[in-house]
Structures are given as C-alpha cells and as structure tokens.
Coordinates of C-alpha atoms in Angstrom, one line a residue:
M1 CA 312.4 226.9 213.2
C2 CA 310.2 225.7 215.9
G3 CA 307.3 223.2 216.8
I4 CA 303.7 223.8 217.4
A5 CA 301.0 222.4 218.5
G6 CA 297.6 223.0 219.6
I7 CA 294.1 221.3 220.9
W8 CA 290.7 223.1 219.9
S9 CA 287.7 221.5 222.6
D10 CA 284.1 221.7 222.9
R11 CA 283.9 219.2 225.7
G12 CA 283.8 221.7 228.4
E13 CA 287.5 220.7 229.2
D14 CA 289.5 222.2 231.9
N15 CA 292.9 220.5 231.4
L16 CA 294.0 222.1 227.6
E17 CA 296.9 223.6 229.1
F18 CA 298.4 220.6 230.9
E19 CA 298.0 218.8 227.5
V20 CA 299.6 221.4 225.3
A21 CA 302.1 221.5 227.9
A22 CA 303.1 217.7 227.5
M23 CA 302.7 218.4 223.4
N24 CA 305.2 221.2 224.0
R25 CA 307.8 219.1 225.6
A26 CA 307.5 216.3 222.8
L27 CA 308.9 218.6 220.5
V28 CA 311.0 220.1 222.1
H29 CA 314.0 219.5 220.1
R30 CA 312.2 221.6 217.0
G31 CA 312.9 224.8 219.4
P32 CA 315.1 224.1 222.6
D33 CA 314.8 227.8 222.9
G34 CA 312.0 228.7 224.9
Q35 CA 308.7 227.3 225.2
G36 CA 305.1 229.4 225.2
I37 CA 301.1 228.1 225.9
W38 CA 298.4 230.8 225.0
H39 CA 294.3 230.1 225.5
S40 CA 291.3 231.6 224.2
I41 CA 289.1 233.5 226.9
T42 CA 286.5 231.0 226.4
G43 CA 289.3 228.5 227.7
N44 CA 288.5 225.4 224.3
V45 CA 291.3 226.9 222.2
C46 CA 294.6 226.3 223.9
L47 CA 297.8 226.7 221.5
G48 CA 301.7 225.5 222.5
H49 CA 305.2 226.9 220.8
T50 CA 309.0 225.8 221.3
R51 CA 311.4 227.9 219.8
L52 CA 314.5 227.6 218.0
S53 CA 315.2 231.6 217.7
I54 CA 316.8 232.2 214.4
I55 CA 315.8 236.0 213.2
D56 CA 315.1 238.7 216.4
L57 CA 316.9 236.4 219.1
S58 CA 315.1 238.9 221.8
D59 CA 311.9 237.9 224.1
H60 CA 309.8 239.6 221.3
G61 CA 309.7 236.5 219.4
K62 CA 308.2 234.6 221.5
Q63 CA 305.2 232.7 220.4
P64 CA 302.3 232.0 220.2
M65 CA 302.1 236.0 219.4
T66 CA 298.8 237.9 219.3
L67 CA 297.6 240.9 217.6
L68 CA 294.6 243.6 217.8
D69 CA 292.9 241.4 220.8
R70 CA 291.4 239.3 218.4
Y71 CA 293.9 236.9 216.7
A72 CA 296.4 233.8 218.6
M73 CA 299.1 232.3 216.1
T74 CA 301.7 229.8 216.7
Y75 CA 303.9 229.6 213.2
N76 CA 306.9 226.9 212.5
G77 CA 308.8 228.3 209.4
E78 CA 310.2 231.5 207.8
V79 CA 309.0 233.7 205.2
Y80 CA 312.2 234.3 203.7
N81 CA 310.7 238.2 202.3
Y82 CA 309.3 239.0 205.1
I83 CA 311.4 242.5 204.8
E84 CA 310.0 243.7 201.7
L85 CA 305.9 242.6 203.1
R86 CA 306.6 244.6 206.3
A87 CA 307.7 247.2 203.8
E88 CA 304.0 247.0 201.7
L89 CA 302.8 247.1 205.2
A90 CA 304.0 249.3 206.7
K91 CA 303.1 251.7 203.9
K92 CA 299.4 250.6 204.4
G93 CA 299.7 252.4 208.2
Y94 CA 300.8 249.3 210.1
I95 CA 303.4 249.5 213.2
F96 CA 305.4 247.0 214.3
K97 CA 306.9 245.9 217.4
T98 CA 309.5 243.2 216.7
E99 CA 312.2 242.6 213.8
T100 CA 310.2 239.2 213.5
D101 CA 308.5 237.3 210.1
T102 CA 306.4 235.8 212.9
E103 CA 304.7 239.5 212.9
V104 CA 304.7 240.2 209.5
L105 CA 302.8 237.0 208.6
L106 CA 299.8 237.6 211.4
T107 CA 299.7 241.2 210.5
A108 CA 299.4 240.0 206.6
Y109 CA 297.0 237.9 207.3
H110 CA 295.0 240.5 208.9
E111 CA 295.0 242.5 206.0
Y112 CA 294.4 240.3 203.1
G113 CA 293.0 237.4 204.3
P114 CA 293.9 233.5 202.8
A115 CA 295.4 235.9 200.1
C116 CA 298.5 236.6 202.0
L117 CA 299.7 232.8 201.0
E118 CA 300.1 234.1 197.6
K119 CA 302.4 236.7 198.7
L120 CA 304.9 234.5 200.3
D121 CA 308.1 233.1 199.7
G122 CA 309.0 231.0 202.5
M123 CA 308.6 227.6 203.8
F124 CA 306.0 227.2 206.5
A125 CA 302.9 225.3 208.5
F126 CA 301.1 227.9 211.0
V127 CA 297.9 228.1 212.6
I128 CA 295.8 231.1 213.5
Y129 CA 293.2 231.4 216.3
D130 CA 290.1 234.4 215.6
E131 CA 288.7 234.9 218.3
L132 CA 285.8 237.1 216.7
N133 CA 284.9 234.7 214.1
N134 CA 285.5 231.6 216.6
E135 CA 287.4 229.9 213.4
L136 CA 291.1 228.3 213.4
F137 CA 292.9 229.1 210.0
G138 CA 296.1 227.4 209.0
A139 CA 298.2 226.5 206.0
R140 CA 301.6 224.7 204.6
D141 CA 303.7 225.5 202.5
R142 CA 303.5 225.1 198.7
F143 CA 305.8 222.2 198.4
G144 CA 305.7 220.8 202.1
E145 CA 309.1 221.7 203.8
K146 CA 307.1 222.2 206.9
P147 CA 304.6 219.4 208.5
L148 CA 301.4 219.8 210.5
F149 CA 300.0 216.6 211.5
Y150 CA 296.0 216.6 212.8
H151 CA 293.2 214.0 214.4
T152 CA 290.0 215.3 214.8
G153 CA 286.8 213.4 216.4
K154 CA 284.5 214.1 219.3
D155 CA 284.8 217.7 218.7
R156 CA 288.0 218.0 219.5
L157 CA 291.0 218.7 216.5
V158 CA 294.4 218.2 217.8
F159 CA 298.0 219.5 215.5
A160 CA 301.0 219.4 216.1
S161 CA 304.5 219.6 214.0
E162 CA 305.1 215.9 214.7
M163 CA 302.7 212.8 215.5
K164 CA 304.7 211.8 218.7
A165 CA 302.9 215.3 220.0
L166 CA 299.7 214.3 219.6
W167 CA 300.0 211.3 220.9
R168 CA 300.6 213.1 224.2
A169 CA 297.5 214.5 223.8
G170 CA 295.8 210.8 224.1
V171 CA 295.9 210.5 220.2
E172 CA 296.4 206.5 219.6
A173 CA 299.3 205.4 217.4
I174 CA 297.3 202.7 215.6
R175 CA 299.5 201.5 212.1
T176 CA 298.2 201.0 209.1
E177 CA 298.8 198.1 207.2
K178 CA 298.0 199.7 203.9
M179 CA 301.0 202.1 204.0
L180 CA 302.8 199.2 205.1
Y181 CA 301.8 196.8 201.8
N182 CA 302.9 199.9 200.1
Y183 CA 306.3 200.5 201.9
L184 CA 307.4 196.6 201.8
A185 CA 306.2 196.1 198.3
L186 CA 306.1 199.2 196.6
D187 CA 308.8 200.9 198.1
L188 CA 306.6 203.9 198.9
V189 CA 306.2 205.8 202.2
E190 CA 303.5 208.4 201.3
N191 CA 299.8 207.8 199.3
P192 CA 300.5 210.0 195.7
F193 CA 296.5 209.3 195.9
D194 CA 296.1 211.1 199.1
Q195 CA 298.8 213.2 200.4
S196 CA 296.9 213.6 203.9
E197 CA 297.0 209.7 204.4
T198 CA 300.0 208.7 207.1
F199 CA 300.9 205.9 208.3
F200 CA 298.8 206.3 211.7
S201 CA 294.7 205.3 211.0
G202 CA 292.7 208.5 211.9
I203 CA 295.9 211.2 211.9
K204 CA 296.3 213.1 208.5
K205 CA 298.6 215.9 207.5
I206 CA 297.5 218.7 205.9
K207 CA 298.5 219.0 202.3
P208 CA 300.9 220.9 200.7
A209 CA 300.1 224.0 198.9
H210 CA 296.6 224.2 201.0
Y211 CA 295.1 226.0 204.0
F212 CA 292.4 225.4 205.5
F213 CA 289.4 226.8 207.9
Y214 CA 288.3 225.2 211.2
R215 CA 284.3 225.7 212.0
N216 CA 281.4 224.3 213.7
N217 CA 283.8 220.8 214.4
T218 CA 284.6 220.6 210.6
L219 CA 288.4 221.2 209.3
T220 CA 287.9 221.6 205.5
E221 CA 290.8 222.3 203.6
Y222 CA 291.7 224.5 200.1
P223 CA 294.2 224.6 197.8
Y224 CA 295.9 228.2 197.4
W225 CA 298.4 227.3 194.6
K226 CA 299.3 224.9 191.6
I227 CA 302.1 224.7 189.0
D228 CA 301.0 226.1 186.0
I229 CA 302.8 223.4 182.8
E230 CA 300.8 225.1 180.6
Q231 CA 303.1 227.8 179.1
S232 CA 306.1 227.2 176.5
L233 CA 308.2 230.0 176.6
H234 CA 311.0 230.6 174.5
L235 CA 314.0 232.3 175.5
D236 CA 317.2 233.3 173.9
Q237 CA 320.4 231.6 175.9
H238 CA 321.4 234.5 177.4
E239 CA 318.3 236.0 178.4
L240 CA 317.3 232.3 179.9
T241 CA 320.6 232.5 181.4
L242 CA 320.5 235.7 182.9
Q243 CA 317.1 235.2 184.5
W244 CA 317.9 232.3 186.1
R245 CA 320.7 233.4 187.7
N246 CA 318.8 236.9 189.2
L247 CA 316.1 234.3 190.3
M248 CA 319.0 232.2 192.1
C249 CA 320.6 234.9 193.8
Q250 CA 317.4 236.1 195.2
S251 CA 316.6 232.9 196.9
V252 CA 319.5 232.6 198.3
K253 CA 320.3 236.1 199.4
R254 CA 316.6 236.2 201.2
R255 CA 317.4 232.6 202.7
L256 CA 321.0 234.0 204.1
R257 CA 318.5 236.6 206.3
A258 CA 319.2 235.1 209.9
D259 CA 320.9 236.0 213.0
V260 CA 322.5 233.2 213.9
Q261 CA 325.7 231.0 211.8
I262 CA 324.7 229.5 208.5
G263 CA 326.1 227.0 206.9
V264 CA 325.9 224.4 203.3
S265 CA 325.1 220.9 203.1
L266 CA 328.0 220.1 200.5
S267 CA 327.9 216.6 198.7
G268 CA 330.0 217.7 195.6
G269 CA 327.1 217.9 192.7
I270 CA 326.5 221.3 190.7
D271 CA 322.6 221.6 193.7
S272 CA 324.7 222.2 196.4
S273 CA 328.2 223.5 195.0
S274 CA 326.2 226.3 192.9
I275 CA 324.7 227.3 196.2
V276 CA 328.0 227.9 198.2
A277 CA 329.4 229.8 194.5
L278 CA 326.2 232.0 194.9
I279 CA 326.8 232.7 198.7
Q280 CA 330.2 233.5 197.6
K281 CA 329.3 236.0 194.3
L282 CA 327.1 237.5 197.5
G283 CA 329.9 238.7 199.0
S284 CA 329.9 236.2 201.9
N285 CA 332.0 233.2 203.1
T286 CA 330.3 229.8 204.3
R287 CA 330.9 227.1 206.1
T288 CA 330.5 223.9 204.2
Y289 CA 329.6 220.2 205.7
S290 CA 329.9 217.1 203.8
A291 CA 328.6 213.0 204.7
R292 CA 332.0 211.0 203.9
F293 CA 332.2 207.4 203.4
Q294 CA 335.9 205.4 203.9
D295 CA 336.4 202.6 201.8
F296 CA 334.0 203.7 199.3
S297 CA 333.9 203.8 195.6
N298 CA 331.3 206.4 195.4
D299 CA 332.7 208.6 198.0
E300 CA 332.6 211.8 196.1
G301 CA 336.0 213.4 198.5
S302 CA 337.5 214.3 195.1
Y303 CA 334.5 216.9 194.0
I304 CA 334.1 218.4 197.4
E305 CA 337.5 219.2 198.0
L306 CA 337.8 221.2 194.0
V307 CA 334.6 223.0 195.9
C308 CA 336.2 224.1 198.7
K309 CA 339.2 224.7 197.4
S310 CA 337.6 227.1 194.7
F311 CA 335.8 228.8 197.5
G312 CA 337.4 229.0 200.2
T313 CA 335.3 227.4 202.7
Q314 CA 335.5 226.5 206.5
H315 CA 334.7 222.9 206.1
T316 CA 334.1 220.2 208.0
N317 CA 333.7 216.2 207.0
V318 CA 331.3 213.9 208.7
F319 CA 332.9 210.4 208.9
V320 CA 330.0 208.5 208.7
N321 CA 330.0 204.4 209.3
E322 CA 328.0 201.4 210.4
T323 CA 329.1 201.1 213.8
N324 CA 327.5 204.7 214.5
L325 CA 324.5 203.5 212.8
L326 CA 323.2 200.7 214.9
R327 CA 324.2 203.1 217.7
D328 CA 322.0 205.4 216.3
L329 CA 319.2 203.9 214.8
E330 CA 316.6 203.6 217.4
K331 CA 316.9 207.4 217.4
L332 CA 316.8 207.8 214.1
V333 CA 313.6 206.2 213.5
Y334 CA 311.9 207.6 216.8
F335 CA 312.6 211.2 215.2
Q336 CA 311.4 210.3 211.9
E337 CA 308.3 208.5 212.9
E338 CA 307.9 206.9 209.6
P339 CA 309.5 204.3 207.5
F340 CA 311.9 205.6 205.2
Q341 CA 313.5 203.4 202.3
T342 CA 317.3 203.6 202.7
G343 CA 320.6 204.6 204.8
S344 CA 321.2 207.9 203.3
I345 CA 318.7 209.4 205.8
Y346 CA 321.1 208.2 208.2
A347 CA 324.4 210.5 206.7
Q348 CA 322.3 213.9 206.6
Y349 CA 321.0 213.3 209.9
C350 CA 325.0 213.1 210.9
V351 CA 325.8 216.1 208.9
Y352 CA 323.2 218.1 210.9
E353 CA 324.5 216.6 214.2
A354 CA 328.0 218.0 213.2
A355 CA 326.5 221.5 212.3
R356 CA 324.7 221.8 215.3
S357 CA 327.7 220.7 217.5
E358 CA 330.1 223.7 215.7
G359 CA 327.2 226.5 216.4
T360 CA 325.6 226.1 212.8
L361 CA 321.9 226.4 213.3
V362 CA 320.9 227.0 209.7
M363 CA 321.6 224.9 206.7
L364 CA 321.0 225.8 203.0
D365 CA 321.0 222.6 201.5
G366 CA 320.2 221.5 197.1
Q367 CA 317.2 219.7 197.5
G368 CA 314.4 220.1 195.2
A369 CA 316.6 220.8 192.2
D370 CA 316.2 217.4 190.7
E371 CA 312.6 217.3 191.0
Y372 CA 311.7 220.2 188.5
L373 CA 315.3 220.8 186.2
C374 CA 315.9 216.8 185.1
G375 CA 318.5 215.8 187.6
Y376 CA 317.0 211.6 187.0
E377 CA 317.5 209.8 184.5
K378 CA 314.2 209.0 184.8
D379 CA 313.2 212.4 183.1
F380 CA 315.1 211.6 179.7
S381 CA 312.8 208.6 179.1
W382 CA 310.0 211.1 179.5
Y383 CA 311.5 213.9 177.8
L384 CA 312.0 211.3 174.4
K385 CA 308.1 210.6 174.6
E386 CA 307.9 214.6 173.6
L387 CA 309.7 213.3 170.6
L388 CA 308.0 210.7 169.1
F389 CA 306.9 211.5 166.4
D390 CA 310.1 213.6 165.1
R391 CA 312.6 211.2 164.3
V392 CA 315.5 213.2 163.5
A393 CA 315.2 215.2 166.9
S394 CA 314.1 211.6 169.3
K395 CA 317.7 210.3 167.1
R396 CA 319.5 213.1 168.6
F397 CA 318.3 212.9 171.8
V398 CA 319.2 209.7 172.4
Q399 CA 322.5 210.0 170.8
A400 CA 323.4 212.8 173.3
I401 CA 322.7 211.2 176.1
K402 CA 324.5 208.6 175.4
Q403 CA 326.9 211.3 174.5
N404 CA 327.0 213.6 177.8
H405 CA 326.1 210.5 180.3
D406 CA 326.7 207.4 178.9
L407 CA 323.1 205.8 179.1
D408 CA 321.1 203.9 176.8
I409 CA 317.3 204.8 175.8
S410 CA 314.6 203.9 173.7
F411 CA 310.9 203.7 173.4
S412 CA 308.6 201.1 175.0
S413 CA 305.4 200.0 172.9
R414 CA 304.3 201.1 176.7
D415 CA 306.0 204.5 176.1
V416 CA 304.3 204.9 172.7
L417 CA 300.9 203.6 173.9
S418 CA 301.0 206.0 177.4
R419 CA 302.0 208.7 174.7
L420 CA 299.1 208.2 171.8
M421 CA 296.6 207.0 174.8
P422 CA 297.3 207.5 178.0
G423 CA 294.0 207.4 179.3
L424 CA 293.6 203.4 178.0
V425 CA 296.6 202.6 179.2
R426 CA 295.8 203.8 182.9
S427 CA 292.3 201.8 182.8
V428 CA 293.7 198.9 181.3
A429 CA 295.9 198.5 184.5
A430 CA 293.5 199.7 186.8
L431 CA 291.8 197.0 185.5
K432 CA 294.4 194.6 185.3
R433 CA 295.5 194.6 188.6
S434 CA 292.2 194.7 190.6
L435 CA 291.5 191.4 188.6
V436 CA 294.9 189.4 189.8
P437 CA 297.1 191.4 191.8
Y438 CA 300.5 191.5 191.3
P439 CA 302.5 189.0 193.0
E440 CA 305.3 191.3 194.7
P441 CA 308.3 189.0 195.3
G442 CA 308.8 188.1 199.0
I443 CA 305.3 189.9 200.0
G444 CA 302.8 187.4 202.1
R445 CA 300.0 186.0 200.1
D446 CA 297.5 187.2 202.1
F447 CA 298.8 190.5 202.9
N448 CA 299.2 191.2 198.9
R449 CA 295.4 189.6 198.4
T450 CA 294.7 192.1 200.4
Y451 CA 296.0 195.3 199.6
G452 CA 297.7 193.9 196.0
R453 CA 294.0 194.8 194.1
A454 CA 294.5 198.5 195.0
A455 CA 294.8 200.5 192.1
S456 CA 298.6 201.3 191.2
P457 CA 299.4 204.2 193.0
F458 CA 302.3 205.3 190.2
A459 CA 301.1 207.3 187.4
I460 CA 301.7 207.2 183.6
F461 CA 302.2 210.4 181.6
S462 CA 302.5 211.5 178.3
G463 CA 305.1 214.2 178.3
L464 CA 307.9 215.6 180.6
K465 CA 306.4 218.5 182.1
E466 CA 303.0 216.3 183.1
A467 CA 306.1 214.2 185.1
L468 CA 307.9 216.9 186.9
R469 CA 304.6 218.4 188.3
Y470 CA 304.0 215.4 189.5
Q471 CA 307.0 214.3 191.0
L472 CA 307.4 218.4 192.5
S473 CA 303.7 218.6 193.9
Q474 CA 302.1 214.6 194.6
Q475 CA 304.9 211.5 194.5
G476 CA 308.6 211.9 195.3
L477 CA 309.1 215.3 196.7
E478 CA 307.5 215.3 199.7
K479 CA 309.3 212.9 201.3
L480 CA 312.7 213.7 200.6
L481 CA 311.5 217.4 202.8
R482 CA 309.9 214.7 205.5
F483 CA 313.1 213.6 206.1
A484 CA 315.2 216.7 205.5
D485 CA 313.0 218.3 208.1
R486 CA 313.1 215.3 210.5
N487 CA 316.6 215.1 210.7
S488 CA 317.4 218.4 210.8
M489 CA 314.9 218.8 213.8
A490 CA 316.3 216.4 215.4
H491 CA 319.2 218.6 215.9
S492 CA 317.8 221.5 216.4
V493 CA 318.8 222.9 213.3
E494 CA 317.0 224.8 210.4
V495 CA 317.1 223.1 207.0
R496 CA 317.0 225.8 204.4
L497 CA 315.8 225.1 200.5
P498 CA 316.8 227.5 197.6
Y499 CA 315.6 225.5 194.8
L500 CA 312.4 225.4 196.1
C501 CA 311.6 229.4 195.7
H502 CA 308.1 229.4 193.8
E503 CA 309.1 231.6 191.6
M504 CA 312.1 229.8 190.0
V505 CA 310.0 226.4 189.8
A506 CA 307.5 228.4 188.4
F507 CA 309.8 230.4 185.7
A508 CA 311.6 226.9 184.7
M509 CA 308.0 225.3 184.3
S510 CA 307.0 228.5 182.2
L511 CA 309.7 227.2 179.6
H512 CA 309.3 225.7 176.3
V513 CA 310.0 222.0 177.3
R514 CA 312.9 221.4 174.8
Y515 CA 315.2 223.9 177.2
L516 CA 314.3 221.7 180.3
L517 CA 317.1 219.1 178.6
S518 CA 318.7 221.1 176.1
G519 CA 321.7 219.5 174.5
G520 CA 321.0 216.4 175.7
W521 CA 322.4 217.3 179.4
S522 CA 320.4 216.8 182.7
K523 CA 319.6 220.2 184.2
A524 CA 320.6 222.3 181.2
I525 CA 319.1 225.3 182.8
L526 CA 321.5 225.2 185.9
R527 CA 324.7 224.2 184.0
N528 CA 324.5 226.8 181.7
A529 CA 323.8 229.6 184.2
M530 CA 326.8 228.2 186.5
Q531 CA 329.3 228.3 183.4
G532 CA 331.7 230.5 184.7
W533 CA 331.0 230.1 188.1
L534 CA 331.8 226.9 189.2
P535 CA 334.7 224.6 187.5
D536 CA 334.1 223.0 184.4
E537 CA 334.7 219.7 186.9
I538 CA 331.5 220.3 188.4
V539 CA 329.5 222.1 186.1
W540 CA 329.8 219.5 182.9
R541 CA 329.8 216.3 185.4
R542 CA 329.0 213.3 183.6
R543 CA 327.6 210.6 185.8
K544 CA 325.0 211.4 188.8
I545 CA 326.2 209.8 192.2
G546 CA 323.3 211.1 193.9
F547 CA 323.2 211.1 197.7
E548 CA 324.3 207.6 197.6
V549 CA 325.8 205.7 201.1
P550 CA 327.9 202.3 201.4
Q551 CA 324.6 200.3 202.7
E552 CA 325.5 197.3 201.4
Q553 CA 328.6 197.2 203.3
W554 CA 327.2 198.4 206.3
M555 CA 324.6 195.5 206.2
K556 CA 327.1 193.1 206.4
H557 CA 327.8 194.5 209.7
P558 CA 327.8 191.2 212.3
A559 CA 325.1 193.4 214.7
A560 CA 323.4 194.7 211.3
G561 CA 323.2 190.9 210.6
E562 CA 321.6 189.8 213.3
L563 CA 318.8 192.6 213.8
Y564 CA 318.1 191.8 210.0
H565 CA 317.3 187.8 211.2
T566 CA 315.2 189.0 214.0
S567 CA 313.4 191.9 212.4
K568 CA 312.4 189.2 209.1
E569 CA 311.1 186.5 212.1
A570 CA 308.7 189.0 212.8
L571 CA 307.7 190.2 209.9
I572 CA 307.6 186.8 208.6
A573 CA 305.6 185.8 211.7
R574 CA 303.0 188.8 211.1
G575 CA 302.7 187.2 207.4
Y576 CA 303.7 190.7 205.6
V577 CA 306.9 189.0 203.6
T578 CA 308.1 185.4 203.1
P579 CA 311.9 184.0 203.7
Q580 CA 312.2 185.4 200.0
Y581 CA 312.2 189.1 200.5
L582 CA 315.5 190.7 200.3
D583 CA 315.7 194.1 200.9
S584 CA 317.5 194.4 204.3
W585 CA 317.1 197.9 205.6
K586 CA 313.0 197.5 205.1
V587 CA 312.6 194.9 207.1
I588 CA 314.7 196.5 209.7
N589 CA 313.1 199.5 209.0
A590 CA 309.5 198.2 209.1
A591 CA 310.0 195.7 212.6
M592 CA 311.7 199.1 214.1
F593 CA 308.6 200.9 213.4
L594 CA 306.1 198.4 214.5
G595 CA 307.8 198.1 217.6
D596 CA 308.5 194.0 217.1
I597 CA 312.2 194.6 218.3

C-alpha cells in the first residue's frame, strides 16, 4: 500500500522533480518506508511514490518501477492473485527480478495492454508512462477501494492518491457549494450522477472500474467492468453453499498474502466473524481488533467475546470516547479531506491506530458484504417489489421478515408505481423538483433556491438486483471505501476487503433473486454457508446494529456543544443553514471543512 503522485507538463518546466517531491511529502503517511521519483528523458513527465512495504520488503520493491527501458509505473494497492498471474506470464517466457506484485502488474500491462485489468483480483490505482508511445495509462479497481485524483489545465496533468498532494503542486482548493448543499440537505458525500466529482472545483477522480489514457493533453476514461444482473441461475442449496464457501476461502486466502503481520477488524457481526472463521479454517491464527464503547446499549462486546473465545484470537479492545474524538477531530478531518456523515468514522480510525501500534500492518475487514448480500433493511422493500404480482409469496415474505428481523414492511403506492412504471415516476419526480425545490428543513432559503432545483440524486428501482448494482457501483459503497482508505492510511495500515472479490460479487449477482433473501433472512447466502462454521448466535442474529457509535452521548460533552454552537453560527452567516438545522455532527464537519473554525 502506498501513495502515488505525478505530473505531465508540456510547458517546458524544469522544476517537476521539486514539485513531485513536495507531493510525496504530503503522502508520507501512506508510505513511510521509502520515497521515489522518476522522470522521463524528455523531462516533461515525473512520477512519485511513497512506499508501505507489505510484499517483498527488500529494495527490489522500490517504486516508481521501470521495465524494458520503455515503461515507468507508480502503483498503490495489491494484486492478490499476482502469484497465479506471474506463473501465467512465466509460461510466456517472462523472467522476473523481484517477488513483488508491482513487477507482475507492469509485465501484464506490457503483455496484454488494458485487457490486463480483466485478470486482476485486487485493489489498485496506478499510472504507467509509456515512453515509446508518449502516453500515460492508468486505472482504478472495480469498486474504488484505492483513490486516484487529478487536475488538468494549461497543458498540464497533475494526479495523486490524495488531494492534499495536488495542493502541494499548486492546484487550488476551491470548495464547491453544490456538493456542500447535497451534504447538508441530502446527506450525500458523493454525486451518484457523476462519480468523478469531488468537493473541490477542478479536482476530479478516476471512476471505479475505469481506465484512462492521457494523450495530446487530453484525458479519456473507459469502463472495463460492469456488474451483470441479467442472469437468474438456479442451484440447489448444497451446491450454492459449496460454491460460495470455495469462493470466499479463495478470497480470504489470497488476502492473507503478505510479509508482515495481519489482523482482522472484528465487529461481532457475521461479516467480520466469517473472516475470522475462514482464517482458522485455512490453518492460520490471527489478531483481532474491535471498537468498544463504555455505557452504550449497542456495544457489541458480548458477540465479539464469543467469536474471540470460539477461535482463540489474540484480541485487542479499543475503547473510543468523546474526549479522544475532540482531541483528534482536526486530524480526522485533515486525513478524510472531504466531509463525512457520522462519528463512526472515528471509531474505525482508532481501530487502525491501535493495530499499527501493535505492529499489525494489514487488516482484513468485512466491508462490502452488506451492499450485495442484502444486509440493509431497505433491501427487504426492494425485494417486496419483485413479488408485487404474487400475493401468496409477498405475504409469506412479509411474515418471514417480521419473524426473523422483527420488522414490518409493506407496499406503498409509490412502490407499486415504480414497479409498474419506473420511468414515469422518475420523470414526475424530476419535473416536480425543477418547478418547486423541496424545502429542506434547516437549509438557508437562497441556498435551497440555488441548488434545490437540481434533479434528485436518488434513483428509483423496479427490483432488488437493480438496486444492489446501483448501491455497489454508483452510490453507497464508494464512500465507505473512501473512509476506510483514509483512516487506515492515516496510520500507515493496509486494509483488505475479502467480500469485494469481483468473482464473489459476480456469482451472487448471477443467482435468481430469491436466493439473496431466502427464507426471509438478510444475507441468506452467507448465513447458510457459515452454518456450522460459526456459533449459531452469530449466524442467526436477528438484529443488525451496524458500525454504530454513541454519537448523541458524544455531542453532549460541553466542548462538543461549544464547537457545535460556533460552527452553526459560521454556517448561518454563510446562508447555508438556519437556526432550525439540527444535525450537530454535519454542522461541525462542514465548518471544519470550510475552515470556519
């Protein structure tokens, strides 16, 4: 895991190395084990890199890495199947000088071109300069685990893993009001209509599952992967469980490849607990780390203790409180760069900090499972739409959800219309919003008039798989990946996500929709597969807590109240909110983002 940076300039500049060195210094938390700079013979391209040594800790893993006196690459991430890909390339006659996945990736690009991306199981953001063709090629992984930001203008391209590095190269940090409106009024930290957009004008990000070429002062993006939801395979339960277990074991096994100490972020839910169980099945022991909260009803300590006892993990509880939050809040905002919605981000930050302090440099985490295995309550309503014309099945499903999860779900008139005529519902909603902007509570009148007429950023779906694909690839998952990347990298820790193996996602999405919530259970595929491998108390938990923190308690701290008051005054003065705006966390976060406090 690393930080990457670079500049392409056709201005005839002679100080690119100086600028890239400054960019590297801004990214040193992402890679404290070494820094590197490479420049082209012509001098107009300069690449930078900060290294966190995970695989092949020798100097052979230094970057930027070159190949055949033609390519130079700066790369952030891990290609987990690099051993298999290396063997495939060796059969074609390639000889490798290192044990790194970096060399495998660069060689794969030479052999296959952009098609190499289809072969990768991994998380990555990288840029390759091809001196022969005088062009840059770069890509981001399928789900957007690793970031890549860029700025273009005046015959110049500047790119980096984080925006703070772009600012070191002279790119202006101009905050965009439209994104702030969506954050304060709609609770969004991304633009689902345009995934390249950030909270800063002129700074964009390469979209997940896309690659780009930069030629003739033009950057052009191309998609290379899309989730297929058109298949509806039928399998018996035994075959389904067997295939899922095999895929998950393979994913976890590959993500255990490292030359440093590995741990697991354990919440006590089925996602992270399953990772712990599979690591033991694969014959390894592991360290586990959990965020805990004193005097909080939703602390998951009992489930965490059950898993640790069942698998004999070496465990660390990380107790998080408001005093430490207030101490670290400025650093947290600095590392995140863009606003975030809740204090749960801080709990994650503390877990990675504790891992690093104990020498654990790689952490496996359960993120990503909820988004396609139906881990959210809203998934139940989307599936109910699928059963609109089957009264018997819909009644049975409603009863099962009540029994298994103690939740009441039902059809609404909007559900019926969106199932029958989704296009019409979208059109009517857009027309209504364009004519009369919705009066968002607590939002300044002029602020709402300016930005409230835009098309709604929330999509309407006719069925479950369509909603899941949107959640995975457009709005929902990527923000969680951003939070995890910045929090882990703040402490020079690499986070790996076994559930985001694209083969697992493709398999789940290829099944008939009824398997996803079979028997009226969320995450039915995972629950059935882990039966007998995990304690029943974990497998058949009825209530999902999620990664919840005692935020209301934290905001009652006198210092937090004073910070909220000062922040709110600043936002009112800007006309962004009114005295009626009540979300204290977002008020503080927005004011700190704007530099008002």
